[in-house]
JSON list of C-alpha atoms in Angstrom, two decimals:
[
{"chain": "A", "resi": 102, "resn": "ILE", "atom": "CA", "xyz": [-116.27, -4.91, 28.00]},
{"chain": "A", "resi": 103, "resn": "ALA", "atom": "CA", "xyz": [-118.97, -7.55, 28.51]},
{"chain": "A", "resi": 104, "resn": "GLY", "atom": "CA", "xyz": [-121.98, -5.86, 26.89]},
{"chain": "A", "resi": 105, "resn": "ILE", "atom": "CA", "xyz": [-124.86, -8.32, 27.16]},
{"chain": "A", "resi": 106, "resn": "THR", "atom": "CA", "xyz": [-124.40, -11.53, 29.14]},
{"chain": "A", "resi": 107, "resn": "GLN", "atom": "CA", "xyz": [-126.88, -14.38, 28.81]},
{"chain": "A", "resi": 108, "resn": "ALA", "atom": "CA", "xyz": [-127.11, -17.56, 30.84]},
{"chain": "A", "resi": 109, "resn": "PRO", "atom": "CA", "xyz": [-127.30, -20.42, 30.40]},
{"chain": "A", "resi": 110, "resn": "THR", "atom": "CA", "xyz": [-125.63, -20.84, 27.01]},
{"chain": "A", "resi": 111, "resn": "SER", "atom": "CA", "xyz": [-127.69, -23.93, 26.40]},
{"chain": "A", "resi": 112, "resn": "GLN", "atom": "CA", "xyz": [-130.20, -25.99, 28.33]},
{"chain": "A", "resi": 113, "resn": "ILE", "atom": "CA", "xyz": [-132.26, -29.13, 27.86]},
{"chain": "A", "resi": 114, "resn": "LEU", "atom": "CA", "xyz": [-135.35, -29.42, 30.01]},
{"chain": "A", "resi": 115, "resn": "ALA", "atom": "CA", "xyz": [-138.45, -31.53, 30.26]},
{"chain": "A", "resi": 116, "resn": "ALA", "atom": "CA", "xyz": [-141.81, -30.24, 29.19]},
{"chain": "A", "resi": 117, "resn": "GLY", "atom": "CA", "xyz": [-143.76, -28.72, 32.05]},
{"chain": "A", "resi": 118, "resn": "ARG", "atom": "CA", "xyz": [-140.69, -27.48, 33.89]},
{"chain": "A", "resi": 119, "resn": "ARG", "atom": "CA", "xyz": [-140.15, -23.85, 34.81]},
{"chain": "A", "resi": 120, "resn": "MET", "atom": "CA", "xyz": [-137.11, -22.12, 33.33]},
{"chain": "A", "resi": 121, "resn": "THR", "atom": "CA", "xyz": [-135.60, -18.67, 33.67]},
{"chain": "A", "resi": 122, "resn": "LEU", "atom": "CA", "xyz": [-133.16, -17.30, 31.13]},
{"chain": "A", "resi": 123, "resn": "ARG", "atom": "CA", "xyz": [-130.95, -14.61, 32.59]},
{"chain": "A", "resi": 124, "resn": "CYS", "atom": "CA", "xyz": [-129.81, -11.44, 30.84]},
{"chain": "A", "resi": 125, "resn": "THR", "atom": "CA", "xyz": [-127.53, -8.75, 32.23]},
{"chain": "A", "resi": 126, "resn": "GLN", "atom": "CA", "xyz": [-126.13, -5.68, 30.52]},
{"chain": "A", "resi": 127, "resn": "ASP", "atom": "CA", "xyz": [-123.38, -3.33, 31.66]},
{"chain": "A", "resi": 128, "resn": "MET", "atom": "CA", "xyz": [-123.98, -0.52, 29.16]},
{"chain": "A", "resi": 129, "resn": "ARG", "atom": "CA", "xyz": [-126.67, 1.26, 31.20]},
{"chain": "A", "resi": 130, "resn": "HIS", "atom": "CA", "xyz": [-129.06, 1.04, 28.27]},
{"chain": "A", "resi": 131, "resn": "ASN", "atom": "CA", "xyz": [-132.62, 1.85, 29.20]},
{"chain": "A", "resi": 132, "resn": "ALA", "atom": "CA", "xyz": [-134.33, -0.43, 26.67]},
{"chain": "A", "resi": 133, "resn": "MET", "atom": "CA", "xyz": [-134.06, -4.24, 26.67]},
{"chain": "A", "resi": 134, "resn": "TYR", "atom": "CA", "xyz": [-135.61, -6.96, 24.56]},
{"chain": "A", "resi": 135, "resn": "TRP", "atom": "CA", "xyz": [-136.07, -10.71, 24.31]},
{"chain": "A", "resi": 136, "resn": "TYR", "atom": "CA", "xyz": [-136.20, -12.35, 20.90]},
{"chain": "A", "resi": 137, "resn": "ARG", "atom": "CA", "xyz": [-136.48, -15.93, 19.77]},
{"chain": "A", "resi": 138, "resn": "GLN", "atom": "CA", "xyz": [-134.90, -17.08, 16.53]},
{"chain": "A", "resi": 139, "resn": "ASP", "atom": "CA", "xyz": [-136.21, -20.07, 14.65]},
{"chain": "A", "resi": 140, "resn": "LEU", "atom": "CA", "xyz": [-135.17, -21.43, 11.26]},
{"chain": "A", "resi": 141, "resn": "GLY", "atom": "CA", "xyz": [-137.36, -19.97, 8.57]},
{"chain": "A", "resi": 142, "resn": "LEU", "atom": "CA", "xyz": [-139.05, -17.52, 10.93]},
{"chain": "A", "resi": 143, "resn": "GLY", "atom": "CA", "xyz": [-136.25, -15.13, 11.75]},
{"chain": "A", "resi": 144, "resn": "LEU", "atom": "CA", "xyz": [-136.11, -13.02, 14.89]},
{"chain": "A", "resi": 145, "resn": "ARG", "atom": "CA", "xyz": [-139.41, -12.53, 16.69]},
{"chain": "A", "resi": 146, "resn": "LEU", "atom": "CA", "xyz": [-139.90, -10.18, 19.63]},
{"chain": "A", "resi": 147, "resn": "ILE", "atom": "CA", "xyz": [-141.23, -11.84, 22.79]},
{"chain": "A", "resi": 148, "resn": "HIS", "atom": "CA", "xyz": [-141.20, -9.04, 25.35]},
{"chain": "A", "resi": 149, "resn": "TYR", "atom": "CA", "xyz": [-139.50, -5.70, 25.76]},
{"chain": "A", "resi": 150, "resn": "SER", "atom": "CA", "xyz": [-138.85, -3.07, 28.39]},
{"chain": "A", "resi": 151, "resn": "ASN", "atom": "CA", "xyz": [-138.37, 0.61, 27.56]},
{"chain": "A", "resi": 152, "resn": "THR", "atom": "CA", "xyz": [-137.13, 1.44, 31.05]},
{"chain": "A", "resi": 153, "resn": "ALA", "atom": "CA", "xyz": [-136.70, -0.14, 34.47]},
{"chain": "A", "resi": 154, "resn": "GLY", "atom": "CA", "xyz": [-140.06, -0.94, 36.02]},
{"chain": "A", "resi": 155, "resn": "THR", "atom": "CA", "xyz": [-141.97, -1.24, 32.74]},
{"chain": "A", "resi": 156, "resn": "THR", "atom": "CA", "xyz": [-142.47, -4.11, 30.33]},
{"chain": "A", "resi": 157, "resn": "GLY", "atom": "CA", "xyz": [-144.46, -4.72, 27.17]},
{"chain": "A", "resi": 158, "resn": "LYS", "atom": "CA", "xyz": [-145.60, -7.60, 24.99]},
{"chain": "A", "resi": 159, "resn": "GLY", "atom": "CA", "xyz": [-144.01, -8.26, 21.66]},
{"chain": "A", "resi": 160, "resn": "GLU", "atom": "CA", "xyz": [-145.09, -10.40, 18.74]},
{"chain": "A", "resi": 161, "resn": "VAL", "atom": "CA", "xyz": [-145.04, -13.81, 20.48]},
{"chain": "A", "resi": 162, "resn": "PRO", "atom": "CA", "xyz": [-145.50, -13.27, 24.25]},
{"chain": "A", "resi": 163, "resn": "ASP", "atom": "CA", "xyz": [-147.68, -16.27, 25.14]},
{"chain": "A", "resi": 164, "resn": "GLY", "atom": "CA", "xyz": [-146.02, -18.68, 27.57]},
{"chain": "A", "resi": 165, "resn": "TYR", "atom": "CA", "xyz": [-143.36, -16.17, 28.59]},
{"chain": "A", "resi": 166, "resn": "SER", "atom": "CA", "xyz": [-143.05, -13.53, 31.29]},
{"chain": "A", "resi": 167, "resn": "VAL", "atom": "CA", "xyz": [-140.42, -10.90, 32.06]},
{"chain": "A", "resi": 168, "resn": "SER", "atom": "CA", "xyz": [-139.54, -8.48, 34.81]},
{"chain": "A", "resi": 169, "resn": "ARG", "atom": "CA", "xyz": [-137.35, -5.39, 34.91]},
{"chain": "A", "resi": 170, "resn": "ALA", "atom": "CA", "xyz": [-136.55, -4.62, 38.53]},
{"chain": "A", "resi": 171, "resn": "ASN", "atom": "CA", "xyz": [-133.46, -2.58, 37.63]},
{"chain": "A", "resi": 172, "resn": "THR", "atom": "CA", "xyz": [-131.65, -1.19, 34.59]},
{"chain": "A", "resi": 173, "resn": "ASP", "atom": "CA", "xyz": [-129.19, -4.05, 34.16]},
{"chain": "A", "resi": 174, "resn": "ASP", "atom": "CA", "xyz": [-131.24, -7.23, 34.47]},
{"chain": "A", "resi": 175, "resn": "PHE", "atom": "CA", "xyz": [-134.05, -8.56, 32.28]},
{"chain": "A", "resi": 176, "resn": "PRO", "atom": "CA", "xyz": [-134.87, -12.23, 32.98]},
{"chain": "A", "resi": 177, "resn": "LEU", "atom": "CA", "xyz": [-137.21, -14.25, 30.79]},
{"chain": "A", "resi": 178, "resn": "THR", "atom": "CA", "xyz": [-139.30, -16.96, 32.45]},
{"chain": "A", "resi": 179, "resn": "LEU", "atom": "CA", "xyz": [-141.06, -19.92, 30.88]},
{"chain": "A", "resi": 180, "resn": "ALA", "atom": "CA", "xyz": [-143.63, -20.91, 33.52]},
{"chain": "A", "resi": 181, "resn": "SER", "atom": "CA", "xyz": [-144.32, -24.35, 32.05]},
{"chain": "A", "resi": 182, "resn": "ALA", "atom": "CA", "xyz": [-142.13, -25.17, 29.08]},
{"chain": "A", "resi": 183, "resn": "VAL", "atom": "CA", "xyz": [-143.57, -26.80, 25.96]},
{"chain": "A", "resi": 184, "resn": "PRO", "atom": "CA", "xyz": [-141.71, -28.34, 22.99]},
{"chain": "A", "resi": 185, "resn": "SER", "atom": "CA", "xyz": [-142.71, -25.43, 20.72]},
{"chain": "A", "resi": 186, "resn": "GLN", "atom": "CA", "xyz": [-140.56, -23.19, 22.90]},
{"chain": "A", "resi": 187, "resn": "THR", "atom": "CA", "xyz": [-137.46, -25.00, 21.67]},
{"chain": "A", "resi": 188, "resn": "SER", "atom": "CA", "xyz": [-135.49, -22.17, 20.12]},
{"chain": "A", "resi": 189, "resn": "VAL", "atom": "CA", "xyz": [-132.50, -19.88, 20.40]},
{"chain": "A", "resi": 190, "resn": "TYR", "atom": "CA", "xyz": [-133.26, -16.93, 22.64]},
{"chain": "A", "resi": 191, "resn": "PHE", "atom": "CA", "xyz": [-131.48, -13.61, 22.28]},
{"chain": "A", "resi": 192, "resn": "CYS", "atom": "CA", "xyz": [-131.47, -10.76, 24.75]},
{"chain": "A", "resi": 193, "resn": "ALA", "atom": "CA", "xyz": [-130.71, -7.29, 23.41]},
{"chain": "A", "resi": 194, "resn": "SER", "atom": "CA", "xyz": [-130.47, -3.72, 24.61]},
{"chain": "A", "resi": 195, "resn": "SER", "atom": "CA", "xyz": [-130.48, -0.22, 23.12]},
{"chain": "A", "resi": 196, "resn": "ASP", "atom": "CA", "xyz": [-129.78, 3.24, 24.47]},
{"chain": "A", "resi": 197, "resn": "SER", "atom": "CA", "xyz": [-132.95, 4.99, 23.35]},
{"chain": "A", "resi": 198, "resn": "THR", "atom": "CA", "xyz": [-136.26, 5.16, 25.16]},
{"chain": "A", "resi": 199, "resn": "ARG", "atom": "CA", "xyz": [-137.69, 4.91, 21.66]},
{"chain": "A", "resi": 200, "resn": "GLY", "atom": "CA", "xyz": [-135.52, 1.86, 21.31]},
{"chain": "A", "resi": 201, "resn": "ASP", "atom": "CA", "xyz": [-137.05, 0.61, 18.12]},
{"chain": "A", "resi": 202, "resn": "THR", "atom": "CA", "xyz": [-134.89, 2.99, 16.12]},
{"chain": "A", "resi": 203, "resn": "GLY", "atom": "CA", "xyz": [-131.69, 2.59, 18.07]},
{"chain": "A", "resi": 204, "resn": "GLU", "atom": "CA", "xyz": [-128.95, 0.06, 17.39]},
{"chain": "A", "resi": 205, "resn": "LEU", "atom": "CA", "xyz": [-129.62, -3.17, 19.21]},
{"chain": "A", "resi": 206, "resn": "PHE", "atom": "CA", "xyz": [-126.75, -4.86, 21.02]},
{"chain": "A", "resi": 207, "resn": "PHE", "atom": "CA", "xyz": [-127.31, -8.60, 21.31]},
{"chain": "A", "resi": 208, "resn": "GLY", "atom": "CA", "xyz": [-126.10, -11.26, 23.67]},
{"chain": "A", "resi": 209, "resn": "GLU", "atom": "CA", "xyz": [-124.66, -14.52, 22.42]},
{"chain": "A", "resi": 210, "resn": "GLY", "atom": "CA", "xyz": [-127.93, -16.39, 22.80]},
{"chain": "A", "resi": 211, "resn": "SER", "atom": "CA", "xyz": [-129.35, -19.19, 24.91]},
{"chain": "A", "resi": 212, "resn": "ARG", "atom": "CA", "xyz": [-130.16, -22.41, 23.09]},
{"chain": "A", "resi": 213, "resn": "LEU", "atom": "CA", "xyz": [-133.15, -24.07, 24.74]},
{"chain": "A", "resi": 214, "resn": "THR", "atom": "CA", "xyz": [-134.43, -27.56, 23.97]},
{"chain": "A", "resi": 215, "resn": "VAL", "atom": "CA", "xyz": [-137.73, -28.68, 25.50]},
{"chain": "A", "resi": 216, "resn": "LEU", "atom": "CA", "xyz": [-138.36, -32.42, 25.36]},
{"chain": "B", "resi": 274, "resn": "LYS", "atom": "CA", "xyz": [-148.94, -5.31, 6.12]},
{"chain": "B", "resi": 275, "resn": "ASN", "atom": "CA", "xyz": [-145.40, -4.30, 7.02]},
{"chain": "B", "resi": 276, "resn": "GLN", "atom": "CA", "xyz": [-142.94, -6.74, 5.48]},
{"chain": "B", "resi": 277, "resn": "VAL", "atom": "CA", "xyz": [-139.24, -7.06, 4.77]},
{"chain": "B", "resi": 278, "resn": "GLU", "atom": "CA", "xyz": [-138.11, -9.53, 2.13]},
{"chain": "B", "resi": 279, "resn": "GLN", "atom": "CA", "xyz": [-134.52, -10.49, 1.48]},
{"chain": "B", "resi": 280, "resn": "SER", "atom": "CA", "xyz": [-132.92, -12.20, -1.47]},
{"chain": "B", "resi": 281, "resn": "PRO", "atom": "CA", "xyz": [-131.30, -14.46, -2.19]},
{"chain": "B", "resi": 282, "resn": "GLN", "atom": "CA", "xyz": [-132.10, -16.78, 0.70]},
{"chain": "B", "resi": 283, "resn": "SER", "atom": "CA", "xyz": [-128.58, -18.19, 0.48]},
{"chain": "B", "resi": 284, "resn": "LEU", "atom": "CA", "xyz": [-125.47, -17.52, -1.55]},
{"chain": "B", "resi": 285, "resn": "ILE", "atom": "CA", "xyz": [-122.13, -19.22, -2.08]},
{"chain": "B", "resi": 286, "resn": "ILE", "atom": "CA", "xyz": [-119.18, -17.28, -3.49]},
{"chain": "B", "resi": 287, "resn": "LEU", "atom": "CA", "xyz": [-115.44, -17.73, -3.78]},
{"chain": "B", "resi": 288, "resn": "GLU", "atom": "CA", "xyz": [-113.06, -15.78, -1.61]},
{"chain": "B", "resi": 289, "resn": "GLY", "atom": "CA", "xyz": [-112.10, -12.48, -3.19]},
{"chain": "B", "resi": 290, "resn": "LYS", "atom": "CA", "xyz": [-115.30, -12.12, -5.19]},
{"chain": "B", "resi": 291, "resn": "ASN", "atom": "CA", "xyz": [-117.90, -9.40, -4.73]},
{"chain": "B", "resi": 292, "resn": "CYS", "atom": "CA", "xyz": [-121.56, -9.96, -3.96]},
{"chain": "B", "resi": 293, "resn": "THR", "atom": "CA", "xyz": [-124.75, -7.99, -3.46]},
{"chain": "B", "resi": 294, "resn": "LEU", "atom": "CA", "xyz": [-127.58, -8.82, -1.10]},
{"chain": "B", "resi": 295, "resn": "GLN", "atom": "CA", "xyz": [-131.06, -7.37, -1.57]},
{"chain": "B", "resi": 296, "resn": "CYS", "atom": "CA", "xyz": [-133.70, -6.13, 0.83]},
{"chain": "B", "resi": 297, "resn": "ASN", "atom": "CA", "xyz": [-137.16, -5.00, -0.30]},
{"chain": "B", "resi": 298, "resn": "TYR", "atom": "CA", "xyz": [-139.60, -3.58, 2.19]},
{"chain": "B", "resi": 299, "resn": "THR", "atom": "CA", "xyz": [-143.19, -2.50, 2.43]},
{"chain": "B", "resi": 300, "resn": "VAL", "atom": "CA", "xyz": [-143.02, -0.63, 5.72]},
{"chain": "B", "resi": 301, "resn": "SER", "atom": "CA", "xyz": [-144.87, 2.56, 6.46]},
{"chain": "B", "resi": 302, "resn": "PRO", "atom": "CA", "xyz": [-144.20, 5.00, 7.92]},
{"chain": "B", "resi": 303, "resn": "PHE", "atom": "CA", "xyz": [-140.47, 4.46, 7.34]},
{"chain": "B", "resi": 304, "resn": "SER", "atom": "CA", "xyz": [-137.86, 5.61, 9.84]},
{"chain": "B", "resi": 305, "resn": "ASN", "atom": "CA", "xyz": [-134.63, 3.81, 9.04]},
{"chain": "B", "resi": 306, "resn": "LEU", "atom": "CA", "xyz": [-133.13, 0.57, 7.77]},
{"chain": "B", "resi": 307, "resn": "ARG", "atom": "CA", "xyz": [-130.29, -1.40, 9.35]},
{"chain": "B", "resi": 308, "resn": "TRP", "atom": "CA", "xyz": [-128.16, -4.27, 8.18]},
{"chain": "B", "resi": 309, "resn": "TYR", "atom": "CA", "xyz": [-126.96, -6.76, 10.79]},
{"chain": "B", "resi": 310, "resn": "LYS", "atom": "CA", "xyz": [-124.34, -9.48, 10.43]},
{"chain": "B", "resi": 311, "resn": "GLN", "atom": "CA", "xyz": [-124.88, -12.66, 12.40]},
{"chain": "B", "resi": 312, "resn": "ASP", "atom": "CA", "xyz": [-122.05, -15.17, 12.63]},
{"chain": "B", "resi": 313, "resn": "THR", "atom": "CA", "xyz": [-123.03, -18.77, 13.29]},
{"chain": "B", "resi": 314, "resn": "GLY", "atom": "CA", "xyz": [-123.80, -19.28, 16.97]},
{"chain": "B", "resi": 315, "resn": "ARG", "atom": "CA", "xyz": [-123.49, -15.58, 17.78]},
{"chain": "B", "resi": 316, "resn": "GLY", "atom": "CA", "xyz": [-125.84, -12.65, 18.20]},
{"chain": "B", "resi": 317, "resn": "PRO", "atom": "CA", "xyz": [-126.43, -10.15, 15.37]},
{"chain": "B", "resi": 318, "resn": "VAL", "atom": "CA", "xyz": [-124.12, -7.13, 15.12]},
{"chain": "B", "resi": 319, "resn": "SER", "atom": "CA", "xyz": [-125.09, -3.89, 13.38]},
{"chain": "B", "resi": 320, "resn": "LEU", "atom": "CA", "xyz": [-123.17, -3.09, 10.19]},
{"chain": "B", "resi": 321, "resn": "THR", "atom": "CA", "xyz": [-124.83, 0.13, 9.10]},
{"chain": "B", "resi": 322, "resn": "ILE", "atom": "CA", "xyz": [-127.96, 2.24, 9.36]},
{"chain": "B", "resi": 323, "resn": "MET", "atom": "CA", "xyz": [-129.67, 4.04, 6.49]},
{"chain": "B", "resi": 324, "resn": "THR", "atom": "CA", "xyz": [-132.06, 6.92, 7.03]},
{"chain": "B", "resi": 325, "resn": "PHE", "atom": "CA", "xyz": [-134.54, 8.32, 4.53]},
{"chain": "B", "resi": 326, "resn": "SER", "atom": "CA", "xyz": [-132.15, 10.94, 3.18]},
{"chain": "B", "resi": 327, "resn": "GLU", "atom": "CA", "xyz": [-129.15, 8.64, 2.74]},
{"chain": "B", "resi": 328, "resn": "ASN", "atom": "CA", "xyz": [-128.47, 6.84, -0.52]},
{"chain": "B", "resi": 329, "resn": "THR", "atom": "CA", "xyz": [-125.14, 5.19, 0.17]},
{"chain": "B", "resi": 330, "resn": "LYS", "atom": "CA", "xyz": [-123.08, 4.40, 3.24]},
{"chain": "B", "resi": 331, "resn": "SER", "atom": "CA", "xyz": [-119.87, 2.41, 3.55]},
{"chain": "B", "resi": 332, "resn": "ASN", "atom": "CA", "xyz": [-118.35, 0.48, 6.41]},
{"chain": "B", "resi": 333, "resn": "GLY", "atom": "CA", "xyz": [-115.04, -0.91, 5.25]},
{"chain": "B", "resi": 334, "resn": "ARG", "atom": "CA", "xyz": [-115.73, -3.49, 2.54]},
{"chain": "B", "resi": 335, "resn": "TYR", "atom": "CA", "xyz": [-119.48, -3.23, 3.15]},
{"chain": "B", "resi": 336, "resn": "THR", "atom": "CA", "xyz": [-121.50, -0.67, 1.20]},
{"chain": "B", "resi": 337, "resn": "ALA", "atom": "CA", "xyz": [-125.22, -0.23, 1.78]},
{"chain": "B", "resi": 338, "resn": "THR", "atom": "CA", "xyz": [-127.58, 1.61, -0.55]},
{"chain": "B", "resi": 339, "resn": "LEU", "atom": "CA", "xyz": [-131.13, 2.79, -0.06]},
{"chain": "B", "resi": 340, "resn": "ASP", "atom": "CA", "xyz": [-133.73, 3.78, -2.62]},
{"chain": "B", "resi": 341, "resn": "ALA", "atom": "CA", "xyz": [-136.63, 5.14, -0.60]},
{"chain": "B", "resi": 342, "resn": "ASP", "atom": "CA", "xyz": [-138.76, 5.59, -3.72]},
{"chain": "B", "resi": 343, "resn": "THR", "atom": "CA", "xyz": [-138.66, 1.92, -4.71]},
{"chain": "B", "resi": 344, "resn": "LYS", "atom": "CA", "xyz": [-138.28, 0.78, -1.09]},
{"chain": "B", "resi": 345, "resn": "GLN", "atom": "CA", "xyz": [-135.18, -1.23, -1.81]},
{"chain": "B", "resi": 346, "resn": "SER", "atom": "CA", "xyz": [-131.83, -1.57, -0.09]},
{"chain": "B", "resi": 347, "resn": "SER", "atom": "CA", "xyz": [-128.74, -3.50, -1.02]},
{"chain": "B", "resi": 348, "resn": "LEU", "atom": "CA", "xyz": [-125.62, -4.57, 0.82]},
{"chain": "B", "resi": 349, "resn": "HIS", "atom": "CA", "xyz": [-122.55, -4.92, -1.37]},
{"chain": "B", "resi": 350, "resn": "ILE", "atom": "CA", "xyz": [-119.55, -6.83, -0.10]},
{"chain": "B", "resi": 351, "resn": "THR", "atom": "CA", "xyz": [-116.27, -6.16, -1.88]},
{"chain": "B", "resi": 352, "resn": "ALA", "atom": "CA", "xyz": [-113.33, -8.57, -2.06]},
{"chain": "B", "resi": 353, "resn": "SER", "atom": "CA", "xyz": [-115.02, -11.12, 0.16]},
{"chain": "B", "resi": 354, "resn": "GLN", "atom": "CA", "xyz": [-113.13, -12.90, 2.92]},
{"chain": "B", "resi": 355, "resn": "LEU", "atom": "CA", "xyz": [-113.78, -16.20, 4.66]},
{"chain": "B", "resi": 356, "resn": "SER", "atom": "CA", "xyz": [-114.85, -14.24, 7.73]},
{"chain": "B", "resi": 357, "resn": "ASP", "atom": "CA", "xyz": [-117.71, -12.73, 5.74]},
{"chain": "B", "resi": 358, "resn": "SER", "atom": "CA", "xyz": [-119.48, -16.10, 5.94]},
{"chain": "B", "resi": 359, "resn": "ALA", "atom": "CA", "xyz": [-122.55, -15.28, 8.01]},
{"chain": "B", "resi": 360, "resn": "SER", "atom": "CA", "xyz": [-126.21, -14.43, 7.86]},
{"chain": "B", "resi": 361, "resn": "TYR", "atom": "CA", "xyz": [-127.03, -10.84, 6.87]},
{"chain": "B", "resi": 362, "resn": "ILE", "atom": "CA", "xyz": [-130.29, -9.51, 8.23]},
{"chain": "B", "resi": 363, "resn": "CYS", "atom": "CA", "xyz": [-132.14, -6.42, 7.07]},
{"chain": "B", "resi": 364, "resn": "VAL", "atom": "CA", "xyz": [-134.45, -4.68, 9.57]},
{"chain": "B", "resi": 365, "resn": "VAL", "atom": "CA", "xyz": [-136.68, -1.68, 8.99]},
{"chain": "B", "resi": 366, "resn": "SER", "atom": "CA", "xyz": [-137.90, 0.59, 11.76]},
{"chain": "B", "resi": 367, "resn": "THR", "atom": "CA", "xyz": [-141.26, 2.30, 11.55]},
{"chain": "B", "resi": 368, "resn": "ALA", "atom": "CA", "xyz": [-141.72, 5.92, 12.52]},
{"chain": "B", "resi": 369, "resn": "GLY", "atom": "CA", "xyz": [-144.34, 7.46, 14.77]},
{"chain": "B", "resi": 370, "resn": "ASN", "atom": "CA", "xyz": [-145.43, 6.88, 18.34]},
{"chain": "B", "resi": 371, "resn": "ASN", "atom": "CA", "xyz": [-145.76, 3.10, 18.07]},
{"chain": "B", "resi": 372, "resn": "ARG", "atom": "CA", "xyz": [-142.38, 2.29, 16.56]},
{"chain": "B", "resi": 373, "resn": "LYS", "atom": "CA", "xyz": [-141.64, -1.29, 15.56]},
{"chain": "B", "resi": 374, "resn": "LEU", "atom": "CA", "xyz": [-138.77, -3.22, 14.07]},
{"chain": "B", "resi": 375, "resn": "ILE", "atom": "CA", "xyz": [-139.69, -5.34, 11.04]},
{"chain": "B", "resi": 376, "resn": "TRP", "atom": "CA", "xyz": [-137.06, -8.05, 10.55]},
{"chain": "B", "resi": 377, "resn": "GLY", "atom": "CA", "xyz": [-136.18, -9.85, 7.35]},
{"chain": "B", "resi": 378, "resn": "LEU", "atom": "CA", "xyz": [-135.33, -13.56, 7.39]},
{"chain": "B", "resi": 379, "resn": "GLY", "atom": "CA", "xyz": [-131.75, -12.93, 6.33]},
{"chain": "B", "resi": 380, "resn": "THR", "atom": "CA", "xyz": [-129.43, -14.08, 3.57]},
{"chain": "B", "resi": 381, "resn": "SER", "atom": "CA", "xyz": [-127.00, -16.84, 4.43]},
{"chain": "B", "resi": 382, "resn": "LEU", "atom": "CA", "xyz": [-123.64, -16.17, 2.79]},
{"chain": "B", "resi": 383, "resn": "ALA", "atom": "CA", "xyz": [-120.90, -18.77, 2.49]},
{"chain": "B", "resi": 384, "resn": "VAL", "atom": "CA", "xyz": [-117.48, -17.67, 1.28]},
{"chain": "B", "resi": 385, "resn": "ASN", "atom": "CA", "xyz": [-115.40, -20.60, 0.13]},
{"chain": "B", "resi": 386, "resn": "PRO", "atom": "CA", "xyz": [-111.62, -20.66, -0.37]}
]
């Protein structure tokens, strides 16, 4: 049982480069989320999707975009990476359309370093 | 402002000892409260969920309590093991049409042999 799969596990990239973090789930959950986790700041919601075809902005959406073409995939794109986007990124899913009250299932994270 | 505060920020205990982690929240309207365990380098995993009507819930050696009047929750770990070393994160969900998750910063627990 894979659950949530994120790729890459880690990446170093130069500032100004475009980067897409991939997220795939095999649980058929309708809601998916992207969080970033920084020391001292905890988990912060970047973008979410309550169902395929819809997306919404979270707490820190600037500089990031997402798409939800189907139920399983929820990629996160940094159009032009900046050093402040250095972080650990977690993708998560839940099985409720009102996903904020459902249990979140997290991937193992993608560690991104922007130089 | 909706907030979740956890204490202590970090804790070191010896294997076999018990410990209690605290979570205070000022979230309204309240829906539920979850505790997650996050091992180093891994994603968080849910330990337990507490709803408004629940006072105590156990999951093996983990026991969570909720006092909705004082807006406090605790996570008690009994007979700690080395594998309990992790960060424990409290998250409160709001109720209503615009539901949100309010995350605490976590308590970092180290269990030493």
